[in-house]
CSV table of N, CA and C in Angstrom, one decimal:
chain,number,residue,atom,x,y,z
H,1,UNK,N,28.2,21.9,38.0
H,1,UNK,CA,28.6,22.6,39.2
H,1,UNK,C,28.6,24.1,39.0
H,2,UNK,N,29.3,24.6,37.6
H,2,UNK,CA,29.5,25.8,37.6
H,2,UNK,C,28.0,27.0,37.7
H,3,UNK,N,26.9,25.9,37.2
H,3,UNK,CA,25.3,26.8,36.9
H,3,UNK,C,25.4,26.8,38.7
H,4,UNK,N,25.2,25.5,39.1
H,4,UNK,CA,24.8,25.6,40.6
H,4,UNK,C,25.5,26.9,41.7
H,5,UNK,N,26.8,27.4,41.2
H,5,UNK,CA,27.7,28.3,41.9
H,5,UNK,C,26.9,29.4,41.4
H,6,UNK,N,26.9,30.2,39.8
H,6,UNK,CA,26.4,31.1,39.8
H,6,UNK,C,25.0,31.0,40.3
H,7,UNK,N,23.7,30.0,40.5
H,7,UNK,CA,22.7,30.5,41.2
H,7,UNK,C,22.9,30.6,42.8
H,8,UNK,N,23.7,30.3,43.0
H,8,UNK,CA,23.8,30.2,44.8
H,8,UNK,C,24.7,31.4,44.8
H,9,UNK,N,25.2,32.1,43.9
H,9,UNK,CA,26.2,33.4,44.2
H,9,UNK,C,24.9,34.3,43.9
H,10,UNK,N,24.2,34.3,42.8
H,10,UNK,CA,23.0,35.3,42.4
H,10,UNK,C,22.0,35.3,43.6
H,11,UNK,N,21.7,34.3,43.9
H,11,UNK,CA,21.2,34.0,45.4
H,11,UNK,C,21.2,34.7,46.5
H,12,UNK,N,22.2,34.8,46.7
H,12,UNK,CA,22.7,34.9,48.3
H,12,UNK,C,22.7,36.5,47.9
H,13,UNK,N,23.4,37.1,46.6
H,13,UNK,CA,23.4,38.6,46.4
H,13,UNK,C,22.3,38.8,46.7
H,14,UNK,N,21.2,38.5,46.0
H,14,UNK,CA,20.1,39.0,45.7
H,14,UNK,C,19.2,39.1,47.7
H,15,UNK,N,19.8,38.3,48.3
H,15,UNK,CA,19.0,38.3,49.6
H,15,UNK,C,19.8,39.3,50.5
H,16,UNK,N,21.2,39.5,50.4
H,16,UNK,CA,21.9,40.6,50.6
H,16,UNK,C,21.2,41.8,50.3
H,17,UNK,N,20.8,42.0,49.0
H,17,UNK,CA,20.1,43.5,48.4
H,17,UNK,C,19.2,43.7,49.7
H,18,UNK,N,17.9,42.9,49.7
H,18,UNK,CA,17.1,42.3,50.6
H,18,UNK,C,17.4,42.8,52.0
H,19,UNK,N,17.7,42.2,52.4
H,19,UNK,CA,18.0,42.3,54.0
H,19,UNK,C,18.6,43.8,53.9
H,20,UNK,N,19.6,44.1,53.1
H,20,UNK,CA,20.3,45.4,53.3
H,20,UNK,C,19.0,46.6,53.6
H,21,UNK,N,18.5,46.3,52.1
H,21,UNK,CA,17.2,47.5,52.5
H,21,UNK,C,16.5,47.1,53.7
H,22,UNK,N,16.0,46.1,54.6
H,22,UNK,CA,14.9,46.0,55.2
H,22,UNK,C,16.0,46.5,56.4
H,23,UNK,N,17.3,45.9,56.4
H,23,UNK,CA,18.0,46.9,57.6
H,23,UNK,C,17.7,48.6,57.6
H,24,UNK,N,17.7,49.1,56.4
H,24,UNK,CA,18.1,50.2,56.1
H,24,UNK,C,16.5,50.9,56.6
H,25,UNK,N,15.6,50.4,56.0
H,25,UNK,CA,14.2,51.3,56.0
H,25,UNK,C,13.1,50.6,57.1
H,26,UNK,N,13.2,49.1,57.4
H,26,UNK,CA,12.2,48.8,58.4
H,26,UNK,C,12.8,48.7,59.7
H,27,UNK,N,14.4,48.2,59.8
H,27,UNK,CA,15.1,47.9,61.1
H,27,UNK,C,15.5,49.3,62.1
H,28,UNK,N,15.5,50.1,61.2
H,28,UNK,CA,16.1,51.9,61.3
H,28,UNK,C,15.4,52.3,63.0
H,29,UNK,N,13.8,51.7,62.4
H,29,UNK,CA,13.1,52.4,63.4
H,29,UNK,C,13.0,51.4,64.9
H,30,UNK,N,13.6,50.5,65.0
H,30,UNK,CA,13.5,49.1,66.0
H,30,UNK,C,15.1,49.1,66.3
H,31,UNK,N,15.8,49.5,65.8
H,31,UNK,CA,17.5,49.1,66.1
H,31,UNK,C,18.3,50.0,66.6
H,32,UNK,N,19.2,49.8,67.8
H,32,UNK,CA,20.4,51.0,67.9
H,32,UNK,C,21.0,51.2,66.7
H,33,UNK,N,22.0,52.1,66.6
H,33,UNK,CA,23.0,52.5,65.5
H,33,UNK,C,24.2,50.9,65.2
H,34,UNK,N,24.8,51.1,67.1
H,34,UNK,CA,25.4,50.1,66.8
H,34,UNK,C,24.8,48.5,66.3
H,35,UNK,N,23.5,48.6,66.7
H,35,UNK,CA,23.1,47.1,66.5
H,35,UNK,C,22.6,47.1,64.6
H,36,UNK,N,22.2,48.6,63.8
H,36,UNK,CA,22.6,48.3,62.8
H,36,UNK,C,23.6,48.5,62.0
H,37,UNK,N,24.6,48.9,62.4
H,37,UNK,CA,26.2,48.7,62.1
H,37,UNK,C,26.1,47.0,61.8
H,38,UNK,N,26.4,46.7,63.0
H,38,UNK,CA,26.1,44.8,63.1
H,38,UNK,C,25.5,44.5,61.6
H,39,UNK,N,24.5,44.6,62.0
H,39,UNK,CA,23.7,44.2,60.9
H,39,UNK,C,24.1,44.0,59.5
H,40,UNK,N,24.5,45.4,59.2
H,40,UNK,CA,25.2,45.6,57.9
H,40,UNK,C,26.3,45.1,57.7
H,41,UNK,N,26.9,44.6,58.7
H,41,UNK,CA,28.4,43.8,58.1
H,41,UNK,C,28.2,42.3,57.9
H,42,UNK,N,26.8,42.1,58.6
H,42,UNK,CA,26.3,40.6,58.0
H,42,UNK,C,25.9,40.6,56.6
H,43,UNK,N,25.1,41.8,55.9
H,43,UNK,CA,24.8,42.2,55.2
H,43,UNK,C,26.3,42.4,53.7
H,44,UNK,N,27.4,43.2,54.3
H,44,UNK,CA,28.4,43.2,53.2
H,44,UNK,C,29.4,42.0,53.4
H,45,UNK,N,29.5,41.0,53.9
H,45,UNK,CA,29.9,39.9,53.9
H,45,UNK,C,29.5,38.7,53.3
H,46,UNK,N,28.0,39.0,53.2
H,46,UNK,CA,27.1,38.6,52.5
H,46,UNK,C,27.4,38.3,51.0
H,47,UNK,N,27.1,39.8,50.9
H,47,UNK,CA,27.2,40.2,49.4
H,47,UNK,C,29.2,40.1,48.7
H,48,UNK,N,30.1,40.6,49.6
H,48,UNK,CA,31.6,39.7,49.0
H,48,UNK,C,31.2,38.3,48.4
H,49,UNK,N,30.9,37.7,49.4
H,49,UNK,CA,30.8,36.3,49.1
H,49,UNK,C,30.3,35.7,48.2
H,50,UNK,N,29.4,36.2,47.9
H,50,UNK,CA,27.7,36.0,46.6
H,50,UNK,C,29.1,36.5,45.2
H,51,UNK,N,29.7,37.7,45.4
H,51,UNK,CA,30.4,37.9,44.5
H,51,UNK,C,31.7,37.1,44.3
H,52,UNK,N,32.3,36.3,45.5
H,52,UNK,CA,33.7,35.3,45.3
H,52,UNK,C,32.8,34.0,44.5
H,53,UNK,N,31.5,34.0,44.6
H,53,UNK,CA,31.1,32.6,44.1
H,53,UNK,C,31.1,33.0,42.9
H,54,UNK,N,30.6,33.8,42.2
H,54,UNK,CA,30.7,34.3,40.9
H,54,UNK,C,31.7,34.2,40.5
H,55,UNK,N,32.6,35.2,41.0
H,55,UNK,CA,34.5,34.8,40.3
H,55,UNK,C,34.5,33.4,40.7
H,56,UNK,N,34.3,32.4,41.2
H,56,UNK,CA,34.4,31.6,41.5
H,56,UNK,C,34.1,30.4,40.3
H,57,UNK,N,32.7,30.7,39.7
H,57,UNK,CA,32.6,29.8,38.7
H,57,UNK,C,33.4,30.6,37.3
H,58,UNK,N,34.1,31.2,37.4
H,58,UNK,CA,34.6,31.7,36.0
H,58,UNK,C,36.3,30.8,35.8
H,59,UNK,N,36.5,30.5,37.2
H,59,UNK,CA,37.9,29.6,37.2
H,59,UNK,C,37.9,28.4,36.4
H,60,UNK,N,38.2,28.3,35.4
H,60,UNK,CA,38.8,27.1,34.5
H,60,UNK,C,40.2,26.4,35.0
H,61,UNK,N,41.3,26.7,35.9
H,61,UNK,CA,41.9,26.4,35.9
H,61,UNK,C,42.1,25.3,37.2
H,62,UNK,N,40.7,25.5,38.0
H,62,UNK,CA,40.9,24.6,39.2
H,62,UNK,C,39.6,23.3,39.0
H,63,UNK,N,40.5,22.4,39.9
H,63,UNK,CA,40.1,21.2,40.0
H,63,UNK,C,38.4,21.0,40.3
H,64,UNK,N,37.7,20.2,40.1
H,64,UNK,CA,36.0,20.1,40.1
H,64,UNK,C,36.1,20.2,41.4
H,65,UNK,N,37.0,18.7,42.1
H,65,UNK,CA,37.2,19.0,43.8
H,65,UNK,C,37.3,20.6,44.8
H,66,UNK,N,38.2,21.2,44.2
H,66,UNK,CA,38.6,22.1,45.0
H,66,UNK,C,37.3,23.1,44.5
H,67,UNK,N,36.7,23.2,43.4
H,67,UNK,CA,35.8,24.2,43.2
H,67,UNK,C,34.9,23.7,44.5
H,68,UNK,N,34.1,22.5,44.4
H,68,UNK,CA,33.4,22.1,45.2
H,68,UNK,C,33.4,22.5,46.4
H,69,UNK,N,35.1,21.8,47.2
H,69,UNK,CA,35.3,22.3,48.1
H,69,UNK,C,35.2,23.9,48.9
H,70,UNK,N,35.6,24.8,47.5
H,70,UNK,CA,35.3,26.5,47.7
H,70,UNK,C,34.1,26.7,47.9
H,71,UNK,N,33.5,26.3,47.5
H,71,UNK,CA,32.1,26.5,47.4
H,71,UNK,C,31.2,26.1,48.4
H,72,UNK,N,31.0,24.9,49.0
H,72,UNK,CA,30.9,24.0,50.6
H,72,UNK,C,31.3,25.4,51.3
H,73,UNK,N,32.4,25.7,51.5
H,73,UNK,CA,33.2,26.2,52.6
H,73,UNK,C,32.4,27.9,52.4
H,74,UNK,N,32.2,28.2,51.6
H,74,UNK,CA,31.7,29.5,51.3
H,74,UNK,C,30.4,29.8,51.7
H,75,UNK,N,29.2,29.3,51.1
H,75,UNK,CA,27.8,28.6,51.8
H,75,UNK,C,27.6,28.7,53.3
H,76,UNK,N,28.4,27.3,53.4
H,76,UNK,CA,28.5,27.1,54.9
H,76,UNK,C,28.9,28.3,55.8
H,77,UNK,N,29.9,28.6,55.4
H,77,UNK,CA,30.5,30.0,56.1
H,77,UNK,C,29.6,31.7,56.2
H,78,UNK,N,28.9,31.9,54.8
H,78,UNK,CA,27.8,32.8,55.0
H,78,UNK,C,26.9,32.4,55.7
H,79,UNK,N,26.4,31.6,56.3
H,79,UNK,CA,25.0,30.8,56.8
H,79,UNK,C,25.4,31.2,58.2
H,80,UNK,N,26.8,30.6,58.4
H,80,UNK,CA,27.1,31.0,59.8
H,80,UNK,C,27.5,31.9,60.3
H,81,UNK,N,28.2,32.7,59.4
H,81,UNK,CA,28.8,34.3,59.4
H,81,UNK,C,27.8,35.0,59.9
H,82,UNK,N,27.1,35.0,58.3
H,82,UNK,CA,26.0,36.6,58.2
H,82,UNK,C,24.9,35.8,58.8
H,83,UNK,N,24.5,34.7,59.2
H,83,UNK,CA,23.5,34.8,59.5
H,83,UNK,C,23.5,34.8,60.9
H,84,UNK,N,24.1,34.3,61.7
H,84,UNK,CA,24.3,34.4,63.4
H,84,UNK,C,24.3,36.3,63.7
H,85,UNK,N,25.2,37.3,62.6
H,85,UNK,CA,24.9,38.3,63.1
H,85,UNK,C,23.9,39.0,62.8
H,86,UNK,N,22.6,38.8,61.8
H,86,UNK,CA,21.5,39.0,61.3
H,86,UNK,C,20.6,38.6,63.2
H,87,UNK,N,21.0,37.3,63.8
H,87,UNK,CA,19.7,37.0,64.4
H,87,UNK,C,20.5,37.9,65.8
H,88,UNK,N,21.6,37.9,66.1
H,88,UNK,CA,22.4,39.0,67.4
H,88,UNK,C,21.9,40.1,67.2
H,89,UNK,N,22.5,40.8,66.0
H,89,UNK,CA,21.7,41.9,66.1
H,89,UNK,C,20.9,42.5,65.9
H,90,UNK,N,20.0,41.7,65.4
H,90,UNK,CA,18.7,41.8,66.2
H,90,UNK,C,17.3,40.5,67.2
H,91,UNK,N,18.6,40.4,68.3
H,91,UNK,CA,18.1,39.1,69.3
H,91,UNK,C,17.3,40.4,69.9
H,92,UNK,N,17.3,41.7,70.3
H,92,UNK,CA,16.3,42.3,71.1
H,92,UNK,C,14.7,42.1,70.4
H,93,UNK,N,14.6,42.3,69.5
H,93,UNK,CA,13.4,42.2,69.0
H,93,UNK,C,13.1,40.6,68.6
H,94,UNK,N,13.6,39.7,69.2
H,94,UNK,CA,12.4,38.1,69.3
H,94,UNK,C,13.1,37.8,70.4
H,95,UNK,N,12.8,36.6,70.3
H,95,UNK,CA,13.0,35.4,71.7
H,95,UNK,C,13.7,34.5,71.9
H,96,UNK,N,14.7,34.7,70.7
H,96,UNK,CA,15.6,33.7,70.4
H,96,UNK,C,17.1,33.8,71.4
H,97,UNK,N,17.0,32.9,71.5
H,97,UNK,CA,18.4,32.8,72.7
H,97,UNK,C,19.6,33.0,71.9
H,98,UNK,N,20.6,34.3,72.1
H,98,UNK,CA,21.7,34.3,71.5
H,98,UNK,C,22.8,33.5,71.8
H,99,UNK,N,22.7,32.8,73.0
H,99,UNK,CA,23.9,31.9,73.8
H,99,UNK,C,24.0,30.5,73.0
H,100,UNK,N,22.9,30.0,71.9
H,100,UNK,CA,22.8,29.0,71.1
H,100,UNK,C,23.9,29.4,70.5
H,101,UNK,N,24.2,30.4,69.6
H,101,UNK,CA,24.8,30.6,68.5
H,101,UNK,C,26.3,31.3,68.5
H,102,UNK,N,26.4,31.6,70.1
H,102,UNK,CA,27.4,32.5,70.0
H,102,UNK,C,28.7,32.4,69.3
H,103,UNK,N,29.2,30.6,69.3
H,103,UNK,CA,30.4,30.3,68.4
H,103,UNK,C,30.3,30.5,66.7
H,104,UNK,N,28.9,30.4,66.6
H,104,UNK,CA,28.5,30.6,64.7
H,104,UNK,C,29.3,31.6,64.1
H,105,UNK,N,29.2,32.7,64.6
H,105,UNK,CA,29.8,34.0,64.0
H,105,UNK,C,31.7,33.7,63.3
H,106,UNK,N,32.4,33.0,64.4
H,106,UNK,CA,33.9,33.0,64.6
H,106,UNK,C,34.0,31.6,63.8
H,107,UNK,N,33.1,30.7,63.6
H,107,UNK,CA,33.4,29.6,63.0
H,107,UNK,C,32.8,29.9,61.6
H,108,UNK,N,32.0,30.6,61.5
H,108,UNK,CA,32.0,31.2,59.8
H,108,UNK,C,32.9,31.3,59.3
H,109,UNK,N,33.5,32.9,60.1
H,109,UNK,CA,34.4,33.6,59.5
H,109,UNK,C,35.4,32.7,59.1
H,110,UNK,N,35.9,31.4,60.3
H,110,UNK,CA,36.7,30.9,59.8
H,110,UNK,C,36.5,29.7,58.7
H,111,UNK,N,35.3,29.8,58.1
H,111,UNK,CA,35.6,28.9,56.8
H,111,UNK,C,35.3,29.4,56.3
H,112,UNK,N,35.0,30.8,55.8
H,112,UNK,CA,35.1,31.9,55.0
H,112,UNK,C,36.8,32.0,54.7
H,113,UNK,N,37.5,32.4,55.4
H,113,UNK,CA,39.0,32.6,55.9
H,113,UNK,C,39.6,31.0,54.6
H,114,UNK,N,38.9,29.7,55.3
H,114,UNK,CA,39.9,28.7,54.3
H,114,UNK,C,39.4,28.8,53.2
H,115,UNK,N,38.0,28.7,52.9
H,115,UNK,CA,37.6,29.1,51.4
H,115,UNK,C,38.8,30.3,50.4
H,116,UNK,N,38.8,31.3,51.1
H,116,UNK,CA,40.0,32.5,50.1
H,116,UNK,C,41.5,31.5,50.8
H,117,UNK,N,41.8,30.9,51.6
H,117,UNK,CA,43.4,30.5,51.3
H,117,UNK,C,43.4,29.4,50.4
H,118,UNK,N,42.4,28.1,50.6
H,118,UNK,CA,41.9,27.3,49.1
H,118,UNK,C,42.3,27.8,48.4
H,119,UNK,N,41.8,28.6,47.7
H,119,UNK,CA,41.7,29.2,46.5
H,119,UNK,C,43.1,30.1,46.2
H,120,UNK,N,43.8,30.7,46.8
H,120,UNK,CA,45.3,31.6,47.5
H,120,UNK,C,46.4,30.2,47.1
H,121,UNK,N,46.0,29.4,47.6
H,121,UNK,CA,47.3,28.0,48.0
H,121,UNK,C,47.1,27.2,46.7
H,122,UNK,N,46.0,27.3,46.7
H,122,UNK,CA,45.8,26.5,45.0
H,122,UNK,C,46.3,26.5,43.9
H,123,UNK,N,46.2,28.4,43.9
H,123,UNK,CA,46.9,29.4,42.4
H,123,UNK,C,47.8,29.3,42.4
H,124,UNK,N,48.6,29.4,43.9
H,124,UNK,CA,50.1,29.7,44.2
H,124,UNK,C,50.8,28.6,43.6
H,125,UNK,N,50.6,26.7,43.6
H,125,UNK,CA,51.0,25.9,43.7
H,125,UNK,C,51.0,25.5,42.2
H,126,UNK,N,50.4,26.6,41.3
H,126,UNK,CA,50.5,26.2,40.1
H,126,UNK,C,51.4,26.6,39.6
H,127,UNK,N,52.2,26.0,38.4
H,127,UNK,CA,53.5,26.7,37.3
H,127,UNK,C,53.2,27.6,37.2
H,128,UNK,N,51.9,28.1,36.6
H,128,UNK,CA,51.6,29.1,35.4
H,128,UNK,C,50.9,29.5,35.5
């Protein structure tokens, strides 16, 4: 489990790097300000996360389950997070219907959100 976390944290970084720059140097000339504002907070949300998975596999002290479960919940939650606001903002340039996805964004964040209290409620509940 713990290899699988760090490649799926190196992963997701490494497509953060990615995307950041293509926001930065190809989207510049196609995007409002505010629509790459947007962008980039799919982009640093991204990259937190890629980095919780990393601290993530360094925890010895939690359960295979609950790692798992952090981990599920993290994934899932960038996919839907950063990626619903990757395709919003920038729904002007394709054809993609934003009204499909409008809940993705708020249901990310919220298993983004139980992934850190998991892990918050977990620690807390230990002695030591």
């Amino acid at each position: 489990m713990k290899r699988r976390i760090v490649l799926t944290g190196a992963f997701i970084g490494m497509v953060a790097i990615i995307l950041g720059a293509f926001g930065a140097h190809l989207l510049k000339k196609y995007l409002s300000v505010d629509q790459l504002n947007t962008f980039e907070v799919g982009v640093r949300y991204q990259m937190y996360h890629a980095l919780f998975l990393l601290f993530l596999s360094t925890r010895k002290e939690l359960a295979e389950k609950t790692i798992k479960a952090i981990y599920n919940l993290v994934v899932a939650g960038v996919i839907l997070f950063s990626g619903s606001i990757y395709l919003l903002s920038t729904k002007d340039l394709t054809v993609f219907d934003s009204k499909i996805i409008v809940f993705a964004t708020p249901l990310g964040g919220f298993l983004l959100i139980i992934a850190w209290a998991l892990l918050f409620f977990t620690i807390l509940r230990r002695k030591s």
